Coordinates of C-alpha atoms in Angstrom, one line a residue:
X1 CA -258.4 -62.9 -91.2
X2 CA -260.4 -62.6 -94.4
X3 CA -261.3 -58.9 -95.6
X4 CA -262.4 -57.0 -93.0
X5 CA -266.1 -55.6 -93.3
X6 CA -265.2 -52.7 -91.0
X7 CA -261.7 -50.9 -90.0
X8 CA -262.1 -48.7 -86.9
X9 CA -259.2 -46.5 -86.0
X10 CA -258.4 -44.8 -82.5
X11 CA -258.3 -40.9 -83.1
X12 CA -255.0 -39.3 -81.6
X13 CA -251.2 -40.6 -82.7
X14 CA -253.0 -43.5 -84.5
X15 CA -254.5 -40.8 -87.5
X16 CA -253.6 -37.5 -86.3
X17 CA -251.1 -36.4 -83.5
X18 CA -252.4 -35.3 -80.5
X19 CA -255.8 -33.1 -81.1
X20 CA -254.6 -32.1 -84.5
X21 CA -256.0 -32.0 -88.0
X22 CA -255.7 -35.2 -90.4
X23 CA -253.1 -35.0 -93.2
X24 CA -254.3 -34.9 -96.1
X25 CA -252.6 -38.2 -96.8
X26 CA -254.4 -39.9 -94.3
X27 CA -257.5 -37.8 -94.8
X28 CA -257.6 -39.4 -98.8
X29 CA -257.2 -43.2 -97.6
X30 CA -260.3 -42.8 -94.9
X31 CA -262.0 -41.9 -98.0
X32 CA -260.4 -44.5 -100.7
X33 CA -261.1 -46.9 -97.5
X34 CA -264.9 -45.9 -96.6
X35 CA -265.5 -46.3 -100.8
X36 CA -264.0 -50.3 -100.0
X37 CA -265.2 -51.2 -96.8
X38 CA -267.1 -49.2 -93.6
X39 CA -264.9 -47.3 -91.1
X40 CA -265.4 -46.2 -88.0
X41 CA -263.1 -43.8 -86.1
X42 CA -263.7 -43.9 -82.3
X43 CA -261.7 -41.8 -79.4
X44 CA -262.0 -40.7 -76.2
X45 CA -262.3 -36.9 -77.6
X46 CA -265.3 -34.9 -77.7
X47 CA -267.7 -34.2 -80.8
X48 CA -266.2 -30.9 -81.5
X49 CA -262.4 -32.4 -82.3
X50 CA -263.9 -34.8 -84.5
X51 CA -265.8 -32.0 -86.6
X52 CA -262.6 -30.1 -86.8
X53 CA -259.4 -32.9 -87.3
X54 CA -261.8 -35.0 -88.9
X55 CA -265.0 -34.5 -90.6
X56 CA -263.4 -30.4 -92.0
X57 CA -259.9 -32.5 -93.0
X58 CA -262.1 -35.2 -95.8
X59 CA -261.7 -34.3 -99.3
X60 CA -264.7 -33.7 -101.2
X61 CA -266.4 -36.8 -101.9
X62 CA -270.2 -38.7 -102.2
X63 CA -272.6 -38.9 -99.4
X64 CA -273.1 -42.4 -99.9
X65 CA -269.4 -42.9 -99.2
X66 CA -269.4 -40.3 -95.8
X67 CA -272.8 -42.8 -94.9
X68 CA -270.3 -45.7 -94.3
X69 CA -268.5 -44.0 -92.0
X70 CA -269.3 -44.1 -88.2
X71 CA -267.6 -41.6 -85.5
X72 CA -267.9 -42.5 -82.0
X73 CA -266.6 -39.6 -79.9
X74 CA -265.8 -40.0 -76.0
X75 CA -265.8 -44.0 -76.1
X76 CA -268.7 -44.5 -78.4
X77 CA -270.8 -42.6 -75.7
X78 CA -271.5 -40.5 -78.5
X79 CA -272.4 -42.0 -82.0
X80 CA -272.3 -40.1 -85.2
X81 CA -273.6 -41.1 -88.8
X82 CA -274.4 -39.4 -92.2
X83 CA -277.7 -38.7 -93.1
X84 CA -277.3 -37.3 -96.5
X85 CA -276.8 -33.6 -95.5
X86 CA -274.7 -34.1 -92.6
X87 CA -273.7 -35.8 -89.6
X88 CA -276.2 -36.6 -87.0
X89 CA -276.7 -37.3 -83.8
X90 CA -278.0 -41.3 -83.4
X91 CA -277.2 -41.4 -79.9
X92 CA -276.0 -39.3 -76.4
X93 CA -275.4 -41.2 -73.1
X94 CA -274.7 -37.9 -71.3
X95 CA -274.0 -38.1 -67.6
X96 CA -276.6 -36.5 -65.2
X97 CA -275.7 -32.8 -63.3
X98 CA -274.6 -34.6 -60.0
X99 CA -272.6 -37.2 -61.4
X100 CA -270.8 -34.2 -63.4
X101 CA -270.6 -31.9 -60.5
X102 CA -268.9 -34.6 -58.2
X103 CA -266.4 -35.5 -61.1
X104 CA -265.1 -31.9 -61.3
X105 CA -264.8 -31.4 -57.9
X106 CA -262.7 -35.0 -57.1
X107 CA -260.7 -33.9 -60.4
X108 CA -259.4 -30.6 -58.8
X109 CA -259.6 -31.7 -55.2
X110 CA -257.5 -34.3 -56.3
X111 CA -254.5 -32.9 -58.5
X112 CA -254.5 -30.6 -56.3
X113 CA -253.6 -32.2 -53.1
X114 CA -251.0 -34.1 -55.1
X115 CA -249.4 -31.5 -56.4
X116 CA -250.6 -32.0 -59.9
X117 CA -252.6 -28.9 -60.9
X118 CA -251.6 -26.3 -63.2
X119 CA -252.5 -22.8 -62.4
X120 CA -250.8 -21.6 -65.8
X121 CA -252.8 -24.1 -68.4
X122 CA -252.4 -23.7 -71.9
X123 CA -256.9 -24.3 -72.3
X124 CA -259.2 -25.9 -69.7
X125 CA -258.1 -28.5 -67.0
X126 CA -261.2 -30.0 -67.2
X127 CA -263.4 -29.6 -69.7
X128 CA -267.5 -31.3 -69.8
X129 CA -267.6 -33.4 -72.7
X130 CA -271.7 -34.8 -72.0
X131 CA -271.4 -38.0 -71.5
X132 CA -267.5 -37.7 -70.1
X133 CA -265.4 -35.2 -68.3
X134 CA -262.3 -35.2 -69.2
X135 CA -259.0 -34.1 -67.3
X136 CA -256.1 -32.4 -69.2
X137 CA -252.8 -31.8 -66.8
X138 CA -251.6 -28.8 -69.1
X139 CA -255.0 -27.9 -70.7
X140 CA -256.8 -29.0 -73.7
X141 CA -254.2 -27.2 -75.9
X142 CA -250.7 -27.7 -74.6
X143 CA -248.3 -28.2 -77.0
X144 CA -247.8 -32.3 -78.3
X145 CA -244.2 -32.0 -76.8
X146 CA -245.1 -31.0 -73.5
X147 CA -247.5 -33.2 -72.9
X148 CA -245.4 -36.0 -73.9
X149 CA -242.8 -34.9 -71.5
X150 CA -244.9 -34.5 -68.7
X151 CA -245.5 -38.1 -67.3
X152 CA -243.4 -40.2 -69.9
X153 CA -243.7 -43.0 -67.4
X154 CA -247.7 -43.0 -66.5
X155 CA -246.9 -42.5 -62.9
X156 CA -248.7 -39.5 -62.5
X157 CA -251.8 -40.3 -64.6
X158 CA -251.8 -43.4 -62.4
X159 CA -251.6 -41.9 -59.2
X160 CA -254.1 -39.8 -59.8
X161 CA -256.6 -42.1 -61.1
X162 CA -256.5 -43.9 -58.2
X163 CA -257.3 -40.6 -55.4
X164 CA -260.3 -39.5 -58.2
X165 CA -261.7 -43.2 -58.6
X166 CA -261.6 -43.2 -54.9
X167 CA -263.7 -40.5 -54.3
X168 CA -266.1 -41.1 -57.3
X169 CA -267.5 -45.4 -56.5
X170 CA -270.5 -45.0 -58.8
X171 CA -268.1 -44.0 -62.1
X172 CA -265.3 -45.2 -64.4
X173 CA -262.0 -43.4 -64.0
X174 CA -259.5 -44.1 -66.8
X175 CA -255.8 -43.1 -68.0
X176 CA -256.5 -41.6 -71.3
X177 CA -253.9 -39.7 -73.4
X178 CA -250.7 -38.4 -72.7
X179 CA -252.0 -35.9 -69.7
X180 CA -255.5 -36.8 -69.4
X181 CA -258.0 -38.6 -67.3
X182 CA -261.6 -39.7 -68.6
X183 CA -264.6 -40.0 -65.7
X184 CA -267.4 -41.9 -67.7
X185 CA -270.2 -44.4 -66.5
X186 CA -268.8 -47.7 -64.8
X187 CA -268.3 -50.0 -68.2
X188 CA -267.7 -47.4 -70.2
X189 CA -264.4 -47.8 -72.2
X190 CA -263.8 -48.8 -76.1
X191 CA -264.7 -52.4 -75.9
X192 CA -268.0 -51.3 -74.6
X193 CA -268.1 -48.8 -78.2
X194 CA -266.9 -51.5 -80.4
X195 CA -269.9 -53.6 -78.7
X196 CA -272.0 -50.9 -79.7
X197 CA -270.8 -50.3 -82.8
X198 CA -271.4 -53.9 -83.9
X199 CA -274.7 -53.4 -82.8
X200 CA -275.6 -50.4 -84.8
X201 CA -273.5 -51.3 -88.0
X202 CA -274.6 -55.1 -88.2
X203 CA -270.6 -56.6 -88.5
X204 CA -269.7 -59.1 -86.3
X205 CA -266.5 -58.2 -84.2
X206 CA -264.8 -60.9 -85.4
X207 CA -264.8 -58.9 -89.1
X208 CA -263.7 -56.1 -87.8
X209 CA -260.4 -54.4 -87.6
X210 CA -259.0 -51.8 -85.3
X211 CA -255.6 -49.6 -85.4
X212 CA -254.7 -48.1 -82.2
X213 CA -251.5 -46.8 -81.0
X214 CA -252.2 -48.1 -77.1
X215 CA -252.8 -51.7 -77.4
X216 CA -250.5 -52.6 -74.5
X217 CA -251.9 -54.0 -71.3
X218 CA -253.3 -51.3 -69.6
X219 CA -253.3 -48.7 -72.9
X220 CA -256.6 -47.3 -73.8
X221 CA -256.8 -49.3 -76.8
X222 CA -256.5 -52.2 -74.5
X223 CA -260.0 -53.0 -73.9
X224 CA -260.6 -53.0 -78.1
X225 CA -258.1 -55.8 -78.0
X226 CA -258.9 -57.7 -74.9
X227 CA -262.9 -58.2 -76.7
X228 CA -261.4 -60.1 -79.6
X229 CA -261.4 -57.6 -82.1
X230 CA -258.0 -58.5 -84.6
X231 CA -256.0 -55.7 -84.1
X232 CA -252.8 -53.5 -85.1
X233 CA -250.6 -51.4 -83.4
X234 CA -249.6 -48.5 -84.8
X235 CA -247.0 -45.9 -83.7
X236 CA -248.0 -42.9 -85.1
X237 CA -250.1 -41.4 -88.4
X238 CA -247.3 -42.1 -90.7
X239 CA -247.3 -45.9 -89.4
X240 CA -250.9 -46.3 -89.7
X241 CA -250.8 -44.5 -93.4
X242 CA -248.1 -46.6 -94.6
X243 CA -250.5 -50.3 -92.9
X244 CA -253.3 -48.3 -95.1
X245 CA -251.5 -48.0 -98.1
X246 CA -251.1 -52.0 -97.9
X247 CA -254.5 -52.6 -96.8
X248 CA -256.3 -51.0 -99.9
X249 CA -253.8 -52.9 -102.2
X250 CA -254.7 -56.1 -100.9
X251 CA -258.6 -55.4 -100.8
X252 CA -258.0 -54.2 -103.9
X253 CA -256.3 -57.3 -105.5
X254 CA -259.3 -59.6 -103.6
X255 CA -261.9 -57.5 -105.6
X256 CA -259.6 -58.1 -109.0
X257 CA -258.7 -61.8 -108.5

């Protein structure tokens, strides 16, 4: 492709591990990048992560470079943008009380009857995120190497989609990280926030470009993918740093030649 307009990345293991803070190497490329190009950073996590792996992580640097950078929490639900002070709020799609209310209770009903809740979490099980609830098998803040050990296969996560969508007909139930389970409006996923996103930020998909670290069939950087969107995969923040690193050096020899 020709030089992307806009590079979107997925949140956890493609910049950061697993709900922790940016490096500062990777936190200085967004940066150096946003000054190039707009980027957009868009996750399945809730505001609140973004504020502190993200937003508290960026070196010190000019509004008008943080105003070309667009944060989409909980599948572009959610949609963030600078407005000179700060970021701000452009837009909630929050689910309604009942649809929340019946989401927890299929959740825990659920893991429950499978054998899959933990009554010694390290943080909440479930945790109201507005416009998604989210389930975390060992709590919001179990250690990175527990939760990958937990379902290295996807059989549990699977397995228990399926009971909770079948209790919940009017919502989306997706695998989402290593432990977790995301209940959303039916259509919500990140093709449907990269749709968005080109709406708000005027660039066609096709001059986009996405990093994710779950681009396989059936990952939830899948549906990013499957739209058209050129894509990379990425194992990890140090893979995506390293793709970075070669990114601005090409968009940086365009602007020279």
């Amino acid at each position: 492709m020709t030089a992307p307009e806009l590079v979107a990345f997925d949140l956890d293991d493609t910049l950061a591990p697993s709900k922790a803070v940016l490096d500062p190497r990777i936190a200085d490329l967004l940066v150096r990048l946003a000054e190039r190009v707009q980027v957009a950073i868009i996750s399945g996590g809730q505001w609140e992560q973004f504020r502190t792996q993200v937003i508290a992580r960026l070196p010190e640097t000019s509004a008008s470079t943080l105003q070309r950078i667009h944060l989409m929490p909980t599948c572009g639900t959610q949609y963030y943008r600078h407005d000179g002070s700060g970021f701000a709020t452009v837009y909630r799609e929050d689910l309604d009380e009942a649809q929340k209310a019946a989401a927890i209770a299929a959740l825990e009903q659920e893991a429950r009857r499978l054998g899959l809740w933990e009554e010694n979490p390290t943080g909440d099980v479930i945790e109201d995120r507005g416009s998604q609830i989210t389930f975390s098998a060992l709590g919001q803040h179990a250690a990175l190497a527990d939760k990958k050990a937990w379902d290295p296969s996807g059989e549990k996560r699977l397995r228990l989609r399926a009971a909770v969508a079948a209790c919940l007909p009017d919502l989306e139930v997706r695998a989402g990280g290593s432990t977790s389970l995301d209940i959303t409006r039916i259509g919500i996923d990140k093709a449907y926030g990269m749709t968005r996103l080109a709406e708000a930020s005027g660039v066609a998909l096709a001059d986009m470009l996405f990093y994710g670290d779950r681009l396989d069939e059936g990952g939830n950087d899948y549906p990013v993918l499957a739209l058209g969107v050129p894509s990379v995969a990425v194992e990890g923040w140090e893979d995506t740093a390293d793709r970075l690193d070669a990114l601005l050096a090409s968009l940086d020899a365009r602007v020279a030649g």
